[in-house]
Amino acid sequence: MRVEELGDAVAGCTRPVEFVTGEYLLRVGAPADECFLIEQGRVALEAHAPARPAQVLATLGAGDLVGLSWMLPPYRWACDARAVRPVRAIAIDARRVRERCDADPRIGYHLLQAVLRAAIDRLQALRLQHLDVYRGADP
Amino acid sequence: MSVALEATWIPRRYRVAAVRPELPDTVSLELDPESGESPAFEPGQFNMLYAFGLGEAAISLSGDPADRARLVHTVRAVGPVSRALAGLAVGASVGVRGPFGRGWPTATARGHDLIVVAGGLGLAPLRPVLLRVLADRACYGRVVVLVGMRTPREILYRAALDDWAGRADLEVEVTVDRGDADWRGHVGVVTSLIAQLALDPRNAVAFVCGPELMMRHGAAGLIGAGLESEQIFVSMERNMKCAIGLCGHCQFGPAFVCKDGPVLRFDRVGRALAIREW
Ligand SMILES: Cc1cc2nc3c(=O)[nH]c(=O)nc-3n(C[C@H](O)[C@H](O)[C@H](O)COP(=O)(O)OP(=O)(O)OC[C@H]3O[C@@H](n4cnc5c(N)ncnc54)[C@H](O)[C@@H]3O)c2cc1C
Ligand code: FES
């Protein structure tokens, strides 16, 4: 997606950011105050389980939104997001955007549709990934 | 029966000249004709390989279409025939009928950007496309190769993909459904990579091959990026018997996959691909 697709809700609430490889954009459980729209680079969404290395659920790239849980309470991230290549992104001030959406449901609805589209695309992709379509015949 | 028809019915004997293990359940067989030359083939066409005494299976031609001396087939062992074929040793005999079907429209792609989207073994029938394009690289615009595989250990033609990824005139991206501790590449479905491409949809042609669900999502992603169904080609897989349009085994909607396909334009199959079969 492009930042314009998020509509008026984000106008004036963005700033350019960069992350080096290995740096975290989001940490699970942390307050969801700022999300990111990737312009360049690659980000891994990671899940942790005790006594196991982090598992990469999916990688995101140019045009992908990093962080979806900022729109709904409790406003906390649901997984880690780590730069696996240098990243250039647009940071969006989620707190201010929420306040705007609360104040003006019209722009809030527009934003919600754009974020929901990204969430549905992600869900579809994860479904397909989970279906294990490249598996050979069972032994 | 006419001579031409007889030639398509009766397998020719080939000898296994080399066996290249690709993955635990997949090998590439290099086959030399016992006499004469192999017939010319188009990328995307297939042969019926006959494991003597067991039966035939449709297997795509996955070698270089410019190489008339030797056929290459990549076989995954999934059932009786493919298991027997994948287990053939150097020197063994195999029957070959073909080549059959309509392949990828590489002539249509000339002068355009070419987007190749392959999932799993779907890379096998697309490899001849890439070999042909690379032999004539200047005739094509941007060439993008997106590949989806199950895990990093199950990446088909890994050496070739590494080679291609190192070329300045090809954009190659490989993604896996599940990474491992050493994997630094993409994780996720191959179709997610399409949105990251910044395509010029008016000037692009896309060839998509893999499991049907992946092709359906791939085509949807390409249409989302602005391509028309008419610019997208997919390769269908159906059970084959005669391979020459006589028995009806491979019927898919109004098309016989063996004769009208396996490569079909997406506007001809898109609707049928969405029909639930079970
Ligand atoms: C045009 C075309 C091109 C093809 N190209 C290739 C190729 O290049 N390499 C190749 O290995 N195969 C290819 N195939 C697929 C191959 O023809 C079939 O898998 C064939 O059914 C194998 O015959 P079999 O007797 O070994 O297995 P079958 O007895 O037909 O099947 C045995 C079991 O395996 C399952 N099975 C069948 N196919 C698959 C599959 N693809 N993946 C997972 N499970 C499966 C079946 O559901 C069944 O349970 C192609 C098919 C077509 C139509
Ligand atoms: S396999 Fe007989 S009609 Fe296609």
Tab-separated table of C-alpha atoms and ligand atoms in Angstrom:
chain	number	residue	atom	x	y	z
A	1	MET	CA	0.000	0.000	0.000
A	2	ARG	CA	1.002	3.626	-0.359
A	3	VAL	CA	0.712	6.065	2.536
A	4	GLU	CA	-1.918	8.095	0.618
A	5	GLU	CA	-4.233	5.095	0.783
A	6	LEU	CA	-4.505	5.607	4.534
A	7	GLY	CA	-6.194	8.937	3.842
A	8	ASP	CA	-6.473	12.131	5.877
A	9	ALA	CA	-6.161	10.338	9.195
A	10	VAL	CA	-2.381	10.079	8.864
A	11	ALA	CA	-1.662	13.513	7.351
A	12	GLY	CA	1.020	15.232	9.411
A	13	CYS	CA	1.439	12.122	11.596
A	14	THR	CA	4.307	10.538	9.673
A	15	ARG	CA	8.082	10.740	9.725
A	16	PRO	CA	10.789	8.947	7.744
A	17	VAL	CA	12.757	6.308	9.651
A	18	GLU	CA	15.516	3.803	9.004
A	19	PHE	CA	16.450	0.566	10.720
A	20	VAL	CA	19.665	-1.390	10.459
A	21	THR	CA	19.676	-5.165	10.052
A	22	GLY	CA	18.821	-6.841	13.346
A	23	GLU	CA	17.018	-3.840	14.814
A	24	TYR	CA	13.485	-4.367	16.132
A	25	LEU	CA	10.627	-2.263	14.797
A	26	LEU	CA	8.083	-3.818	17.182
A	27	ARG	CA	8.354	-5.920	20.336
A	28	VAL	CA	5.592	-8.241	21.442
A	29	GLY	CA	3.551	-6.781	24.300
A	30	ALA	CA	4.986	-3.265	23.904
A	31	PRO	CA	2.571	-0.322	23.508
A	32	ALA	CA	1.415	-0.008	19.898
A	33	ASP	CA	2.169	3.688	19.532
A	34	GLU	CA	3.866	3.747	16.164
A	35	CYS	CA	3.456	1.510	13.111
A	36	PHE	CA	5.514	1.484	9.909
A	37	LEU	CA	4.940	1.410	6.192
A	38	ILE	CA	7.981	-0.167	4.508
A	39	GLU	CA	9.429	1.707	1.541
A	40	GLN	CA	12.479	-0.480	1.123
A	41	GLY	CA	14.038	-3.444	2.882
A	42	ARG	CA	12.780	-6.552	4.613
A	43	VAL	CA	11.208	-7.159	8.005
A	44	ALA	CA	10.586	-10.522	9.683
A	45	LEU	CA	7.541	-11.063	11.877
A	46	GLU	CA	8.713	-13.382	14.613
A	47	ALA	CA	6.999	-15.536	17.220
A	48	HIS	CA	8.733	-16.887	20.302
A	49	ALA	CA	8.114	-20.035	22.256
A	50	PRO	CA	10.027	-20.950	25.414
A	51	ALA	CA	13.337	-22.777	24.884
A	52	ARG	CA	13.142	-22.472	21.106
A	53	PRO	CA	14.689	-20.078	18.620
A	54	ALA	CA	12.352	-17.368	17.321
A	55	GLN	CA	10.282	-18.575	14.396
A	56	VAL	CA	9.764	-16.326	11.387
A	57	LEU	CA	6.043	-16.286	10.581
A	58	ALA	CA	6.426	-14.168	7.454
A	59	THR	CA	8.665	-11.525	5.985
A	60	LEU	CA	7.341	-8.173	4.795
A	61	GLY	CA	8.707	-5.835	2.151
A	62	ALA	CA	8.062	-2.628	0.221
A	63	GLY	CA	4.446	-1.491	0.517
A	64	ASP	CA	3.678	-3.644	3.572
A	65	LEU	CA	2.365	-2.255	6.835
A	66	VAL	CA	4.313	-3.419	9.896
A	67	GLY	CA	1.993	-3.519	12.880
A	68	LEU	CA	-1.758	-4.043	12.694
A	69	SER	CA	-2.796	-4.190	16.372
A	70	TRP	CA	-2.568	-0.437	16.966
A	71	MET	CA	-6.200	0.158	15.990
A	72	LEU	CA	-7.832	-1.879	18.736
A	73	PRO	CA	-7.455	-2.096	22.525
A	74	PRO	CA	-5.305	-3.054	24.357
A	75	TYR	CA	-3.037	-1.286	21.794
A	76	ARG	CA	-0.143	-3.726	22.273
A	77	TRP	CA	1.927	-5.530	19.627
A	78	ALA	CA	1.133	-9.198	19.044
A	79	CYS	CA	4.533	-10.248	17.665
A	80	ASP	CA	8.084	-9.047	17.177
A	81	ALA	CA	9.132	-7.371	13.941
A	82	ARG	CA	12.842	-7.267	13.146
A	83	ALA	CA	14.730	-5.788	10.210
A	84	VAL	CA	16.472	-8.617	8.319
A	85	ARG	CA	17.727	-6.213	5.648
A	86	PRO	CA	18.281	-2.463	6.113
A	87	VAL	CA	14.860	-0.817	6.170
A	88	ARG	CA	13.615	2.572	5.048
A	89	ALA	CA	10.073	3.212	6.206
A	90	ILE	CA	7.431	5.769	7.068
A	91	ALA	CA	6.626	5.776	10.781
A	92	ILE	CA	3.004	6.579	11.606
A	93	ASP	CA	2.106	8.062	14.988
A	94	ALA	CA	-0.617	5.578	15.934
A	95	ARG	CA	-1.672	7.405	19.072
A	96	ARG	CA	-2.438	10.636	17.223
A	97	VAL	CA	-4.107	8.789	14.358
A	98	ARG	CA	-6.411	7.010	16.828
A	99	GLU	CA	-7.382	10.310	18.412
A	100	ARG	CA	-8.222	11.703	14.987
A	101	CYS	CA	-10.278	8.678	14.065
A	102	ASP	CA	-12.217	8.923	17.327
A	103	ALA	CA	-12.878	12.590	16.605
A	104	ASP	CA	-13.897	12.050	12.972
A	105	PRO	CA	-15.361	8.576	12.273
A	106	ARG	CA	-15.540	9.353	8.539
A	107	ILE	CA	-11.765	9.462	8.137
A	108	GLY	CA	-11.547	6.698	10.717
A	109	TYR	CA	-13.726	4.444	8.548
A	110	HIS	CA	-11.585	5.148	5.491
A	111	LEU	CA	-8.458	4.259	7.441
A	112	LEU	CA	-10.073	1.159	8.898
A	113	GLN	CA	-10.907	-0.091	5.402
A	114	ALA	CA	-7.309	0.362	4.242
A	115	VAL	CA	-5.874	-1.389	7.302
A	116	LEU	CA	-8.454	-4.159	7.072
A	117	ARG	CA	-7.479	-4.739	3.435
A	118	ALA	CA	-3.855	-5.182	4.540
A	119	ALA	CA	-4.977	-7.481	7.368
A	120	ILE	CA	-7.099	-9.625	5.035
A	121	ASP	CA	-4.286	-9.926	2.487
A	122	ARG	CA	-1.989	-11.030	5.308
A	123	LEU	CA	-4.561	-13.546	6.542
A	124	GLN	CA	-5.054	-15.000	3.055
A	125	ALA	CA	-1.312	-15.339	2.616
A	126	LEU	CA	-0.921	-17.060	5.989
A	127	ARG	CA	-3.760	-19.450	5.122
A	128	LEU	CA	-2.076	-20.458	1.898
A	129	GLN	CA	1.259	-20.803	3.697
A	130	HIS	CA	-0.414	-23.002	6.318
A	131	LEU	CA	-2.014	-25.270	3.687
A	132	ASP	CA	1.426	-26.606	2.784
A	133	VAL	CA	0.602	-26.768	-0.913
A	134	TYR	CA	4.072	-27.888	-2.015
A	135	ARG	CA	4.060	-31.048	0.058
A	136	GLY	CA	4.714	-34.233	-1.901
A	137	ALA	CA	2.717	-37.418	-1.494
A	138	ASP	CA	2.737	-38.770	2.049
A	139	PRO	CA	5.352	-41.492	2.524
B	1	MET	CA	-3.957	-45.594	-38.095
B	2	SER	CA	-1.830	-42.903	-39.762
B	3	VAL	CA	1.952	-42.918	-39.360
B	4	ALA	CA	1.895	-39.636	-37.414
B	5	LEU	CA	-0.729	-40.929	-35.018
B	6	GLU	CA	1.213	-44.172	-34.553
B	7	ALA	CA	4.318	-42.166	-33.638
B	8	THR	CA	2.386	-40.421	-30.869
B	9	TRP	CA	1.058	-43.757	-29.548
B	10	ILE	CA	4.191	-45.823	-29.531
B	11	PRO	CA	6.883	-44.904	-27.027
B	12	ARG	CA	10.444	-44.495	-28.269
B	13	ARG	CA	13.181	-46.089	-26.242
B	14	TYR	CA	15.536	-43.748	-24.387
B	15	ARG	CA	18.433	-44.578	-22.103
B	16	VAL	CA	19.083	-42.862	-18.784
B	17	ALA	CA	22.372	-41.030	-19.325
B	18	ALA	CA	22.512	-39.317	-15.928
B	19	VAL	CA	20.501	-39.083	-12.735
B	20	ARG	CA	20.740	-35.877	-10.723
B	21	PRO	CA	19.275	-36.045	-7.213
B	22	GLU	CA	17.428	-32.757	-6.626
B	23	LEU	CA	15.459	-33.293	-3.382
B	24	PRO	CA	14.849	-36.358	-1.197
B	25	ASP	CA	11.856	-37.373	-3.346
B	26	THR	CA	12.846	-35.699	-6.633
B	27	VAL	CA	15.432	-36.446	-9.307
B	28	SER	CA	16.273	-35.061	-12.715
B	29	LEU	CA	16.741	-37.694	-15.398
B	30	GLU	CA	18.856	-36.976	-18.461
B	31	LEU	CA	17.731	-39.164	-21.333
B	32	ASP	CA	19.421	-39.998	-24.630
B	33	PRO	CA	17.461	-41.553	-27.500
B	34	GLU	CA	18.623	-45.079	-28.325
B	35	SER	CA	18.700	-43.985	-31.951
B	36	GLY	CA	18.337	-40.700	-33.795
B	37	GLU	CA	17.681	-37.256	-32.361
B	38	SER	CA	15.098	-36.130	-29.831
B	39	PRO	CA	12.286	-34.106	-31.364
B	40	ALA	CA	12.327	-30.351	-30.778
B	41	PHE	CA	10.122	-29.117	-27.952
B	42	GLU	CA	8.640	-25.888	-26.701
B	43	PRO	CA	9.047	-24.765	-23.057
B	44	GLY	CA	5.990	-25.960	-21.133
B	45	GLN	CA	5.373	-29.081	-23.222
B	46	PHE	CA	5.455	-32.524	-21.654
B	47	ASN	CA	6.304	-36.111	-22.531
B	48	MET	CA	4.581	-39.290	-21.441
B	49	LEU	CA	7.331	-41.289	-19.729
B	50	TYR	CA	6.743	-45.020	-19.667
B	51	ALA	CA	8.169	-47.069	-16.808
B	52	PHE	CA	8.179	-50.419	-18.592
B	53	GLY	CA	5.673	-52.847	-17.189
B	54	LEU	CA	4.078	-50.255	-14.889
B	55	GLY	CA	2.588	-47.438	-16.895
B	56	GLU	CA	2.970	-43.870	-18.070
B	57	ALA	CA	3.040	-40.459	-16.400
B	58	ALA	CA	2.997	-36.988	-17.901
B	59	ILE	CA	6.281	-35.268	-17.064
B	60	SER	CA	7.265	-31.770	-18.192
B	61	LEU	CA	10.350	-31.151	-20.242
B	62	SER	CA	12.633	-29.236	-17.902
B	63	GLY	CA	15.861	-28.998	-19.900
B	64	ASP	CA	17.192	-26.571	-22.454
B	65	PRO	CA	14.962	-26.396	-25.549
B	66	ALA	CA	18.064	-25.631	-27.613
B	67	ASP	CA	19.630	-28.969	-26.655
B	68	ARG	CA	18.361	-31.587	-29.135
B	69	ALA	CA	20.771	-34.262	-27.964
B	70	ARG	CA	19.384	-34.883	-24.504
B	71	LEU	CA	16.038	-34.675	-22.727
B	72	VAL	CA	15.809	-33.575	-19.110
B	73	HIS	CA	12.854	-34.483	-16.904
B	74	THR	CA	12.477	-33.717	-13.219
B	75	VAL	CA	10.375	-36.363	-11.501
B	76	ARG	CA	8.910	-36.331	-8.033
B	77	ALA	CA	8.056	-39.745	-6.613
B	78	VAL	CA	4.393	-39.551	-5.626
B	79	GLY	CA	2.895	-42.818	-6.934
B	80	PRO	CA	3.793	-46.080	-8.634
B	81	VAL	CA	4.958	-44.720	-12.006
B	82	SER	CA	6.782	-41.636	-10.776
B	83	ARG	CA	8.430	-43.712	-8.037
B	84	ALA	CA	9.697	-46.198	-10.623
B	85	LEU	CA	10.925	-43.386	-12.873
B	86	ALA	CA	12.668	-41.596	-10.006
B	87	GLY	CA	14.363	-44.877	-9.096
B	88	LEU	CA	15.850	-45.538	-12.564
B	89	ALA	CA	19.617	-46.001	-12.660
B	90	VAL	CA	22.045	-44.804	-15.309
B	91	GLY	CA	21.808	-47.149	-18.308
B	92	ALA	CA	18.174	-48.116	-17.673
B	93	SER	CA	15.617	-47.929	-20.469
B	94	VAL	CA	12.542	-45.761	-20.459
B	95	GLY	CA	9.794	-45.203	-23.030
B	96	VAL	CA	9.029	-41.687	-24.226
B	97	ARG	CA	6.022	-40.381	-26.165
B	98	GLY	CA	5.829	-36.736	-27.049
B	99	PRO	CA	6.370	-33.862	-26.844
B	100	PHE	CA	2.713	-32.969	-26.303
B	101	GLY	CA	0.589	-29.939	-25.601
B	102	ARG	CA	0.881	-26.209	-25.945
B	103	GLY	CA	3.693	-24.590	-24.028
B	104	TRP	CA	4.402	-21.103	-22.704
B	105	PRO	CA	3.909	-18.351	-25.279
B	106	THR	CA	7.514	-17.138	-25.187
B	107	ALA	CA	7.007	-15.398	-28.540
B	108	THR	CA	4.176	-13.318	-27.021
B	109	ALA	CA	6.456	-12.337	-24.162
B	110	ARG	CA	9.192	-10.988	-26.460
B	111	GLY	CA	9.483	-7.237	-26.190
B	112	HIS	CA	7.632	-7.252	-22.853
B	113	ASP	CA	8.471	-7.549	-19.182
B	114	LEU	CA	8.197	-11.197	-18.184
B	115	ILE	CA	7.046	-12.171	-14.700
B	116	VAL	CA	7.622	-15.843	-13.904
B	117	VAL	CA	5.901	-17.138	-10.768
B	118	ALA	CA	6.744	-20.711	-9.769
B	119	GLY	CA	5.703	-22.795	-6.794
B	120	GLY	CA	7.448	-26.049	-5.838
B	121	LEU	CA	7.809	-28.480	-8.729
B	122	GLY	CA	6.075	-25.851	-10.876
B	123	LEU	CA	9.558	-24.481	-11.496
B	124	ALA	CA	10.362	-27.547	-13.666
B	125	PRO	CA	8.266	-26.556	-16.723
B	126	LEU	CA	9.377	-22.932	-16.337
B	127	ARG	CA	13.084	-23.668	-16.383
B	128	PRO	CA	13.133	-24.083	-20.196
B	129	VAL	CA	11.453	-20.662	-20.449
B	130	LEU	CA	14.261	-19.068	-18.473
B	131	LEU	CA	16.939	-20.905	-20.449
B	132	ARG	CA	15.371	-19.680	-23.692
B	133	VAL	CA	14.998	-16.108	-22.397
B	134	LEU	CA	18.589	-16.021	-21.174
B	135	ALA	CA	19.825	-17.256	-24.556
B	136	ASP	CA	18.092	-14.279	-26.127
B	137	ARG	CA	18.021	-11.877	-23.202
B	138	ALA	CA	18.030	-8.620	-25.182
B	139	CYS	CA	14.655	-9.483	-26.732
B	140	TYR	CA	12.803	-9.212	-23.424
B	141	GLY	CA	12.232	-6.329	-21.024
B	142	ARG	CA	12.507	-6.733	-17.299
B	143	VAL	CA	12.583	-10.429	-16.304
B	144	VAL	CA	11.386	-11.231	-12.793
B	145	VAL	CA	11.447	-14.730	-11.319
B	146	LEU	CA	9.458	-15.319	-8.128
B	147	VAL	CA	9.801	-18.762	-6.607
B	148	GLY	CA	7.970	-20.310	-3.656
B	149	MET	CA	9.177	-23.495	-2.001
B	150	ARG	CA	8.228	-25.398	1.115
B	151	THR	CA	11.429	-25.036	3.172
B	152	PRO	CA	15.038	-23.964	2.503
B	153	ARG	CA	16.011	-27.674	2.237
B	154	GLU	CA	13.400	-28.239	-0.449
B	155	ILE	CA	14.467	-25.584	-2.937
B	156	LEU	CA	14.446	-27.135	-6.387
B	157	TYR	CA	17.326	-26.209	-8.760
B	158	ARG	CA	19.009	-24.286	-5.974
B	159	ALA	CA	22.330	-23.949	-7.796
B	160	ALA	CA	20.612	-22.549	-10.902
B	161	LEU	CA	18.559	-20.143	-8.793
B	162	ASP	CA	21.719	-18.929	-7.032
B	163	ASP	CA	23.351	-18.396	-10.440
B	164	TRP	CA	20.351	-16.516	-11.789
B	165	ALA	CA	20.093	-14.410	-8.624
B	166	GLY	CA	23.678	-13.283	-9.239
B	167	ARG	CA	22.846	-11.911	-12.699
B	168	ALA	CA	22.209	-8.219	-13.148
B	169	ASP	CA	19.660	-8.851	-15.922
B	170	LEU	CA	17.334	-11.056	-13.848
B	171	GLU	CA	15.405	-10.264	-10.674
B	172	VAL	CA	15.112	-13.447	-8.665
B	173	GLU	CA	13.307	-13.755	-5.332
B	174	VAL	CA	12.873	-17.039	-3.488
B	175	THR	CA	10.492	-17.447	-0.587
B	176	VAL	CA	9.750	-20.431	1.637
B	177	ASP	CA	6.652	-21.348	3.608
B	178	ARG	CA	8.773	-22.207	6.624
B	179	GLY	CA	12.267	-20.877	7.245
B	180	ASP	CA	14.964	-22.374	9.443
B	181	ALA	CA	17.699	-20.939	11.647
B	182	ASP	CA	20.025	-20.313	8.673
B	183	TRP	CA	17.488	-18.902	6.223
B	184	ARG	CA	17.863	-15.161	5.589
B	185	GLY	CA	15.466	-14.893	2.655
B	186	HIS	CA	11.730	-14.296	2.368
B	187	VAL	CA	9.237	-16.310	4.387
B	188	GLY	CA	5.654	-16.430	3.142
B	189	VAL	CA	3.724	-17.242	0.035
B	190	VAL	CA	5.217	-16.413	-3.326
B	191	THR	CA	2.137	-14.448	-4.284
B	192	SER	CA	2.880	-11.832	-1.566
B	193	LEU	CA	6.021	-10.882	-3.460
B	194	ILE	CA	4.009	-9.671	-6.453
B	195	ALA	CA	2.749	-6.558	-4.634
B	196	GLN	CA	6.350	-5.543	-3.875
B	197	LEU	CA	7.409	-5.451	-7.529
B	198	ALA	CA	6.329	-2.048	-8.855
B	199	LEU	CA	5.245	-3.577	-12.167
B	200	ASP	CA	4.348	-1.750	-15.334
B	201	PRO	CA	1.167	-3.768	-15.883
B	202	ARG	CA	0.575	-2.559	-19.445
B	203	ASN	CA	3.846	-4.025	-20.588
B	204	ALA	CA	3.942	-7.297	-18.670
B	205	VAL	CA	3.235	-10.945	-19.422
B	206	ALA	CA	3.123	-13.445	-16.568
B	207	PHE	CA	3.720	-17.214	-16.561
B	208	VAL	CA	2.500	-18.961	-13.409
B	209	CYS	CA	2.994	-22.623	-12.500
B	210	GLY	CA	2.475	-24.537	-9.276
B	211	PRO	CA	-0.321	-26.082	-7.243
B	212	GLU	CA	-3.713	-24.825	-8.413
B	213	LEU	CA	-4.431	-22.860	-5.255
B	214	MET	CA	-1.124	-21.060	-5.589
B	215	MET	CA	-1.820	-20.276	-9.261
B	216	ARG	CA	-5.241	-18.886	-8.378
B	217	HIS	CA	-3.758	-16.618	-5.716
B	218	GLY	CA	-0.879	-15.743	-8.023
B	219	ALA	CA	-3.234	-14.678	-10.782
B	220	ALA	CA	-5.299	-12.673	-8.271
B	221	GLY	CA	-2.117	-10.924	-7.110
B	222	LEU	CA	-1.125	-10.117	-10.695
B	223	ILE	CA	-4.600	-8.803	-11.464
B	224	GLY	CA	-4.361	-6.733	-8.258
B	225	ALA	CA	-1.104	-5.315	-9.655
B	226	GLY	CA	-2.962	-4.204	-12.778
B	227	LEU	CA	-2.507	-7.072	-15.276
B	228	GLU	CA	-5.468	-8.312	-17.314
B	229	SER	CA	-6.361	-12.036	-17.293
B	230	GLU	CA	-5.273	-12.118	-20.937
B	231	GLN	CA	-1.708	-11.279	-19.889
B	232	ILE	CA	-1.496	-14.219	-17.476
B	233	PHE	CA	-0.764	-17.839	-18.441
B	234	VAL	CA	-0.980	-20.847	-16.141
B	235	SER	CA	-0.027	-24.500	-16.611
B	236	MET	CA	-2.718	-26.993	-15.654
B	237	GLU	CA	-2.216	-30.492	-14.349
B	238	ARG	CA	-4.782	-33.222	-14.967
B	239	ASN	CA	-4.526	-36.995	-15.178
B	240	MET	CA	-3.382	-37.994	-18.633
B	241	LYS	CA	-3.922	-41.187	-20.581
B	242	CYS	CA	-3.717	-40.748	-24.349
B	243	ALA	CA	-2.130	-37.248	-24.251
B	244	ILE	CA	-3.432	-36.540	-27.753
B	245	GLY	CA	-6.983	-35.370	-27.168
B	246	LEU	CA	-8.786	-38.678	-27.727
B	247	CYS	CA	-9.740	-40.199	-24.380
B	248	GLY	CA	-11.119	-37.205	-22.458
B	249	HIS	CA	-9.264	-38.093	-19.254
B	250	CYS	CA	-7.717	-34.672	-18.918
B	251	GLN	CA	-10.807	-32.576	-19.583
B	252	PHE	CA	-10.906	-29.280	-17.685
B	253	GLY	CA	-14.024	-27.300	-18.454
B	254	PRO	CA	-14.183	-26.984	-22.229
B	255	ALA	CA	-10.441	-27.691	-22.642
B	256	PHE	CA	-8.449	-30.894	-22.962
B	257	VAL	CA	-5.335	-30.146	-20.950
B	258	CYS	CA	-3.155	-32.472	-23.065
B	259	LYS	CA	-4.013	-30.798	-26.359
B	260	ASP	CA	-5.293	-27.271	-25.635
B	261	GLY	CA	-2.908	-26.922	-22.665
B	262	PRO	CA	-1.189	-27.605	-20.377
B	263	VAL	CA	-0.475	-23.878	-20.656
B	264	LEU	CA	-3.719	-21.928	-20.872
B	265	ARG	CA	-4.517	-18.245	-20.739
B	266	PHE	CA	-6.010	-17.363	-17.385
B	267	ASP	CA	-9.215	-15.873	-18.802
B	268	ARG	CA	-9.987	-19.365	-20.184
B	269	VAL	CA	-9.551	-21.222	-16.884
B	270	GLY	CA	-9.905	-18.729	-14.038
B	271	ARG	CA	-13.572	-19.443	-13.435
B	272	ALA	CA	-13.144	-23.224	-13.545
B	273	LEU	CA	-10.149	-23.016	-11.201
B	274	ALA	CA	-12.418	-21.604	-8.508
B	275	ILE	CA	-14.853	-24.554	-8.669
B	276	ARG	CA	-14.699	-26.817	-5.678
B	277	GLU	CA	-14.005	-30.437	-6.690
B	278	TRP	CA	-14.428	-32.215	-3.356
C	1	LIG	C1	1.162	-31.561	-18.035
C	1	LIG	C2	1.715	-32.229	-16.822
C	1	LIG	C3	3.045	-32.068	-16.498
C	1	LIG	C4	3.574	-32.712	-15.382
C	1	LIG	N1	4.896	-32.549	-15.098
C	1	LIG	C5	5.438	-33.221	-14.066
C	1	LIG	C6	6.837	-33.127	-13.804
C	1	LIG	O1	7.579	-32.427	-14.493
C	1	LIG	N2	7.341	-33.853	-12.776
C	1	LIG	C7	6.530	-34.645	-11.990
C	1	LIG	O2	7.070	-35.298	-11.060
C	1	LIG	N3	5.213	-34.733	-12.191
C	1	LIG	C8	4.650	-34.053	-13.222
C	1	LIG	N4	3.315	-34.170	-13.466
C	1	LIG	C9	2.500	-34.941	-12.531
C	1	LIG	C10	2.502	-36.422	-12.816
C	1	LIG	O3	2.094	-36.695	-14.132
C	1	LIG	C11	1.526	-37.068	-11.826
C	1	LIG	O4	1.963	-36.878	-10.518
C	1	LIG	C12	1.281	-38.546	-12.095
C	1	LIG	O5	0.022	-38.832	-11.555
C	1	LIG	C13	2.275	-39.493	-11.433
C	1	LIG	O6	1.864	-40.819	-11.671
C	1	LIG	P1	2.030	-41.966	-10.571
C	1	LIG	O7	1.531	-43.217	-11.138
C	1	LIG	O8	3.418	-41.941	-10.044
C	1	LIG	O9	1.109	-41.500	-9.381
C	1	LIG	P2	-0.475	-41.656	-9.254
C	1	LIG	O10	-0.844	-43.096	-9.019
C	1	LIG	O11	-1.140	-40.963	-10.383
C	1	LIG	O12	-0.692	-40.886	-7.886
C	1	LIG	C14	-0.318	-41.527	-6.666
C	1	LIG	C15	-0.695	-40.679	-5.482
C	1	LIG	O13	0.021	-39.449	-5.511
C	1	LIG	C16	-0.859	-38.330	-5.468
C	1	LIG	N5	-0.314	-37.371	-6.386
C	1	LIG	C17	-0.409	-37.367	-7.744
C	1	LIG	N6	0.229	-36.315	-8.245
C	1	LIG	C18	0.730	-35.637	-7.193
C	1	LIG	C19	1.488	-34.443	-7.094
C	1	LIG	N7	1.848	-33.758	-8.206
C	1	LIG	N8	1.859	-34.016	-5.850
C	1	LIG	C20	1.501	-34.711	-4.740
C	1	LIG	N9	0.776	-35.843	-4.789
C	1	LIG	C21	0.390	-36.291	-5.985
C	1	LIG	C22	-2.187	-38.858	-5.971
C	1	LIG	O14	-3.251	-38.136	-5.387
C	1	LIG	C23	-2.165	-40.292	-5.483
C	1	LIG	O15	-2.605	-40.363	-4.155
C	1	LIG	C24	2.755	-33.525	-14.562
C	1	LIG	C25	1.413	-33.678	-14.889
C	1	LIG	C26	0.889	-33.037	-16.000
C	1	LIG	C27	-0.535	-33.232	-16.340
C	2	FES	S1	-5.259	-37.362	-22.011
C	2	FES	FE1	-6.657	-38.197	-23.412
C	2	FES	S2	-7.767	-36.455	-24.035
C	2	FES	FE2	-6.171	-35.623	-22.828
